[in-house]
Coordinates of C-alpha atoms in Angstrom, one line a residue:
M13 CA 16.6 14.5 -33.2
R14 CA 20.3 14.8 -32.3
T15 CA 21.1 11.9 -30.1
Y16 CA 25.0 11.6 -30.2
L17 CA 27.1 12.7 -27.3
L18 CA 30.4 14.6 -27.5
A19 CA 33.0 14.9 -24.7
G20 CA 34.0 18.4 -24.1
A21 CA 37.4 20.0 -23.3
V22 CA 37.7 21.1 -19.8
A23 CA 39.2 24.4 -20.2
A24 CA 39.1 27.5 -17.9
C25 CA 37.2 30.5 -18.9
A26 CA 36.7 33.7 -16.9
F27 CA 33.0 34.7 -16.6
L28 CA 31.8 38.2 -16.3
S29 CA 28.6 39.4 -14.5
V30 CA 25.7 41.4 -15.6
T31 CA 22.6 42.4 -13.6
T32 CA 19.3 42.3 -15.5
P33 CA 16.1 44.1 -14.6
A34 CA 14.2 40.8 -15.2
T35 CA 16.0 39.0 -12.4
A36 CA 17.6 41.6 -10.3
Q37 CA 20.4 39.1 -9.7
P38 CA 23.8 39.0 -11.4
L39 CA 24.0 36.6 -14.3
K40 CA 27.2 35.0 -15.2
T41 CA 27.9 35.4 -19.0
V42 CA 31.0 35.4 -21.2
E43 CA 30.6 39.1 -22.0
P44 CA 28.6 41.5 -19.9
G45 CA 25.2 42.2 -21.3
V46 CA 25.6 39.5 -24.0
L47 CA 24.2 36.0 -24.3
T48 CA 26.8 34.1 -26.5
V49 CA 24.7 31.3 -28.3
A50 CA 26.3 28.2 -30.0
F51 CA 24.3 26.8 -32.8
S52 CA 24.9 25.1 -36.1
G53 CA 22.2 26.8 -38.2
D54 CA 20.2 23.8 -39.1
M55 CA 16.5 24.7 -39.7
P56 CA 13.9 24.7 -38.3
G57 CA 15.9 24.9 -35.1
T58 CA 18.3 27.7 -35.6
G59 CA 19.4 30.3 -38.0
W60 CA 20.8 33.8 -38.2
Q61 CA 19.3 36.5 -40.4
D62 CA 19.4 40.3 -40.3
G63 CA 21.0 40.4 -37.0
R64 CA 18.8 38.0 -35.0
M65 CA 18.2 34.4 -34.5
T66 CA 15.6 32.6 -36.4
G67 CA 14.2 29.1 -36.3
Y68 CA 12.0 27.6 -33.5
D69 CA 14.8 27.5 -30.9
G70 CA 16.2 30.7 -32.2
E71 CA 13.0 32.7 -31.8
V72 CA 12.5 31.4 -28.2
L73 CA 16.0 32.4 -27.3
E74 CA 15.4 35.9 -28.9
R75 CA 12.4 36.3 -26.6
V76 CA 14.3 34.9 -23.6
A77 CA 17.2 37.2 -24.1
R78 CA 15.1 40.3 -24.7
A79 CA 13.2 39.8 -21.5
L80 CA 16.6 39.5 -19.6
N81 CA 17.9 42.5 -21.3
L82 CA 20.6 40.6 -22.9
K83 CA 21.9 41.1 -26.5
I84 CA 22.6 37.7 -28.4
K85 CA 25.9 37.2 -29.9
P86 CA 25.9 34.3 -32.4
A87 CA 28.6 31.6 -32.3
L88 CA 27.9 29.5 -35.4
M89 CA 29.8 26.3 -35.6
E90 CA 29.5 22.6 -36.4
W91 CA 27.1 20.7 -34.1
S92 CA 30.1 18.6 -33.0
G93 CA 31.5 21.7 -31.4
T94 CA 28.5 23.0 -29.5
I95 CA 28.5 20.9 -26.4
A96 CA 32.2 21.2 -26.0
S97 CA 31.9 24.9 -26.2
V98 CA 29.3 25.0 -23.3
Q99 CA 31.3 22.8 -21.2
S100 CA 34.6 24.9 -21.7
G101 CA 32.7 28.1 -21.0
R102 CA 33.5 29.7 -24.4
V103 CA 29.7 30.2 -24.8
D104 CA 26.7 30.7 -22.4
I105 CA 24.2 28.5 -24.1
M106 CA 23.6 26.2 -27.1
A107 CA 20.5 25.6 -29.1
G108 CA 19.4 23.4 -32.0
T109 CA 16.7 20.8 -31.5
M110 CA 18.8 19.1 -28.9
G111 CA 17.0 16.3 -27.2
W112 CA 17.1 15.8 -23.4
T113 CA 19.1 12.7 -22.4
A114 CA 20.2 11.5 -18.9
Q115 CA 23.8 11.6 -20.3
R116 CA 23.6 15.2 -21.2
A117 CA 22.1 16.1 -17.9
K118 CA 25.4 14.8 -16.3
I119 CA 27.6 17.2 -18.3
M120 CA 25.5 20.2 -18.8
T121 CA 22.6 22.1 -17.1
L122 CA 19.6 21.6 -19.3
S123 CA 16.7 24.0 -19.5
D124 CA 13.1 23.1 -19.1
P125 CA 11.6 21.8 -22.4
I126 CA 10.8 24.4 -25.2
Q127 CA 9.1 21.8 -27.3
Y128 CA 8.2 18.0 -27.3
F129 CA 8.6 15.5 -30.1
K130 CA 8.0 11.9 -30.9
N131 CA 9.6 10.2 -33.7
G132 CA 7.5 9.2 -36.6
I133 CA 7.1 8.0 -40.2
T134 CA 7.6 10.2 -43.2
Q135 CA 5.6 8.6 -46.0
T136 CA 3.5 9.4 -49.1
E137 CA 0.0 10.6 -48.9
K138 CA -1.1 7.2 -50.1
T139 CA -0.4 5.6 -46.8
N140 CA -1.3 6.5 -43.2
W141 CA 1.1 4.4 -41.2
T142 CA 1.3 5.3 -37.4
R143 CA 2.7 2.2 -35.7
L144 CA 5.8 0.3 -35.7
K145 CA 3.9 -2.8 -37.0
D146 CA 3.2 -0.8 -40.1
L147 CA 6.8 -0.9 -41.1
E148 CA 7.2 -4.5 -40.9
N149 CA 8.3 -6.0 -44.3
K150 CA 8.8 -2.5 -45.6
K151 CA 11.8 -0.6 -47.0
V152 CA 12.8 2.2 -44.7
G153 CA 15.4 4.7 -44.7
T154 CA 17.1 6.6 -41.9
I155 CA 20.2 8.8 -41.1
T156 CA 23.6 7.2 -40.2
G157 CA 24.4 7.4 -36.6
F158 CA 20.8 7.9 -35.2
S159 CA 20.5 6.2 -31.9
F160 CA 17.2 4.3 -32.6
I161 CA 18.7 2.4 -35.6
P162 CA 19.3 -0.8 -33.4
E163 CA 15.5 -0.6 -32.5
L164 CA 14.5 -0.3 -36.2
R165 CA 16.6 -3.5 -36.9
K166 CA 14.5 -5.4 -34.6
L167 CA 11.3 -5.0 -36.6
D168 CA 10.2 -8.1 -38.6
G169 CA 11.1 -8.2 -42.2
L170 CA 12.2 -4.4 -42.3
T171 CA 14.9 -3.6 -44.9
L172 CA 16.9 -0.6 -43.6
S173 CA 18.7 1.9 -45.7
L174 CA 21.2 4.4 -44.1
Y175 CA 21.8 7.9 -45.6
D176 CA 24.2 10.6 -44.8
T177 CA 21.6 13.3 -45.0
S178 CA 17.9 13.7 -44.8
D179 CA 17.7 15.1 -48.2
A180 CA 19.0 11.8 -49.7
A181 CA 16.7 9.8 -47.8
V182 CA 13.7 11.9 -48.9
R183 CA 14.8 11.8 -52.6
D184 CA 14.8 8.0 -52.5
L185 CA 11.3 8.1 -50.9
L186 CA 10.0 10.4 -53.5
A187 CA 11.6 8.1 -56.2
G188 CA 9.9 5.0 -54.8
R189 CA 13.0 3.3 -53.8
I190 CA 12.0 3.0 -50.2
D191 CA 8.7 3.1 -48.5
A192 CA 9.3 5.5 -45.6
V193 CA 11.8 7.7 -43.7
I194 CA 12.4 7.9 -40.1
G195 CA 14.3 11.1 -39.7
D196 CA 14.7 14.1 -37.4
P197 CA 10.9 15.0 -36.6
P198 CA 11.2 18.8 -36.7
V199 CA 13.4 18.7 -39.8
M200 CA 10.9 16.3 -41.5
Q201 CA 8.0 18.6 -40.6
Y202 CA 9.7 21.6 -41.6
A203 CA 10.8 20.2 -45.1
L204 CA 7.2 18.9 -45.9
S205 CA 5.5 22.2 -44.8
R206 CA 7.8 24.0 -47.3
N207 CA 7.4 21.4 -50.1
P208 CA 3.6 20.5 -50.5
D209 CA 4.3 19.4 -54.0
W210 CA 6.2 16.5 -52.6
K211 CA 2.7 15.1 -51.3
L212 CA 4.4 13.4 -48.3
K213 CA 3.4 13.5 -44.7
F214 CA 4.7 12.9 -41.2
N215 CA 2.9 10.8 -38.6
A216 CA 4.2 10.6 -35.1
F217 CA 4.3 7.1 -33.7
E218 CA 1.1 6.2 -31.9
D219 CA 3.0 3.4 -30.0
N220 CA 4.5 3.9 -26.6
D221 CA 6.4 0.8 -26.3
P222 CA 9.0 0.4 -23.6
K223 CA 10.8 -2.2 -25.7
F224 CA 11.3 0.6 -28.2
P225 CA 12.0 3.7 -26.0
L226 CA 14.0 5.8 -28.4
L227 CA 11.6 5.2 -31.3
T228 CA 8.3 5.7 -29.4
G229 CA 9.1 7.5 -26.3
M230 CA 8.4 11.3 -25.8
G231 CA 11.5 13.6 -26.4
Q232 CA 12.1 17.0 -24.9
V233 CA 13.8 19.9 -26.8
V234 CA 16.1 21.7 -24.5
F235 CA 18.9 24.4 -24.2
G236 CA 22.2 23.5 -22.7
M237 CA 24.2 25.6 -20.4
N238 CA 27.4 25.2 -18.2
K239 CA 27.1 23.4 -14.9
D240 CA 28.3 26.6 -13.2
S241 CA 25.5 28.7 -14.7
E242 CA 22.9 28.2 -12.0
A243 CA 21.6 31.8 -12.0
L244 CA 21.5 32.0 -15.8
A245 CA 19.6 28.7 -16.0
S246 CA 17.1 29.8 -13.5
A247 CA 16.4 33.1 -15.3
V248 CA 16.0 31.2 -18.6
N249 CA 13.7 28.7 -17.2
A250 CA 11.7 31.5 -15.8
E251 CA 11.2 33.1 -19.2
I252 CA 10.4 29.7 -20.8
A253 CA 7.6 29.1 -18.3
K254 CA 6.2 32.5 -19.2
L255 CA 6.2 31.5 -22.9
W256 CA 4.4 28.2 -22.1
K257 CA 1.9 30.0 -19.9
E258 CA 1.1 32.5 -22.8
C259 CA 1.0 29.5 -25.2
A260 CA 3.5 31.4 -27.2
M261 CA 5.2 28.2 -28.3
R262 CA 2.4 27.3 -30.8
G263 CA 2.6 30.5 -32.5
I264 CA 6.3 30.3 -32.9
G265 CA 6.1 26.8 -34.1
K266 CA 3.3 27.5 -36.6
T267 CA 5.8 29.5 -38.6
Y268 CA 7.9 26.5 -39.1
G269 CA 5.2 24.1 -39.9
L270 CA 5.1 22.6 -36.4
E271 CA 1.3 22.6 -35.7
Q272 CA 0.4 19.2 -34.3
D273 CA -0.3 18.7 -30.7
V274 CA 2.7 16.3 -30.3
W275 CA 5.0 19.3 -30.3
Y276 CA 3.2 21.1 -27.4
V277 CA 1.4 18.5 -25.2
P278 CA 3.6 16.0 -23.4
Q279 CA 2.6 12.2 -23.6
G280 CA 4.0 9.4 -21.4
A281 CA 6.3 9.2 -18.5
N282 CA 8.5 12.1 -17.5
A283 CA 12.2 10.7 -17.7
R284 CA 13.6 13.7 -15.9
H285 CA 12.2 12.9 -12.4
G286 CA 15.1 11.9 -10.2
V287 CA 17.6 12.7 -12.8
D288 CA 17.7 16.6 -13.0
R289 CA 14.2 17.5 -11.8
P290 CA 12.4 16.5 -8.6
E291 CA 9.3 14.5 -8.4
S292 CA 7.2 17.5 -7.9
W293 CA 8.2 19.1 -11.2
S294 CA 5.6 18.9 -14.0
L295 CA 6.1 19.1 -17.7
P296 CA 4.7 22.4 -19.1
A297 CA 2.1 22.2 -21.8
C298 CA 0.1 24.3 -24.3
P299 CA -3.2 22.4 -24.8

């Protein structure tokens, strides 16, 4: 999951308003009747095909925009520019398997979760590792810049190899040069679902160890909006709530190989209490 944080420019941008039947209130958007979306096009989170968004995040946004009577305008860019674009008001919302963090909640308005995730172990079908202890004395690959790397280095006897891309790490796993990969969970699951001939599998960590919060804690995938977009955020959250109530999230996820309960049933403490949600707020779920 993307866990690095970028500082955004604080540029001024004039917002225009549009009234939607779904909310009966004016929504501030960059262009009237349009939801401008910043995304990087990394699957299974986001993509653009035949005039519409694809990917898990993309399909959720398509349904939200349709309910709000807004047309999506794509703003495809490098991940490094998405947060800055939201902060400066050049786009209305950003998407792309972005994990909630307290730091991000300080600089953006973050939506209710559209999905959950736990980090886990990508491995061959010959093993069934599910705990941190299983990685002790193993050769493990991960991606340069991931925030949980310091936690991995704490594991006894673990030899860590860093890669620039998930593809490179998986290639070494298939070649037997490493024993496991700790990668971006949705990306790993999606790749495995599309390549059954690899004979690899992804097991989410069963641990919930406070000493390893980034590796074993529950993550929330969210959308990011400008701090001044309160009406838009409320409208988006209302539609997200409907999708959870209908259990539509599982149907969307199945398309991208995300079928395990870990994506739809929250586990562990809710880190958002007292940060950007009140104590009375509960995490949505689709049992």
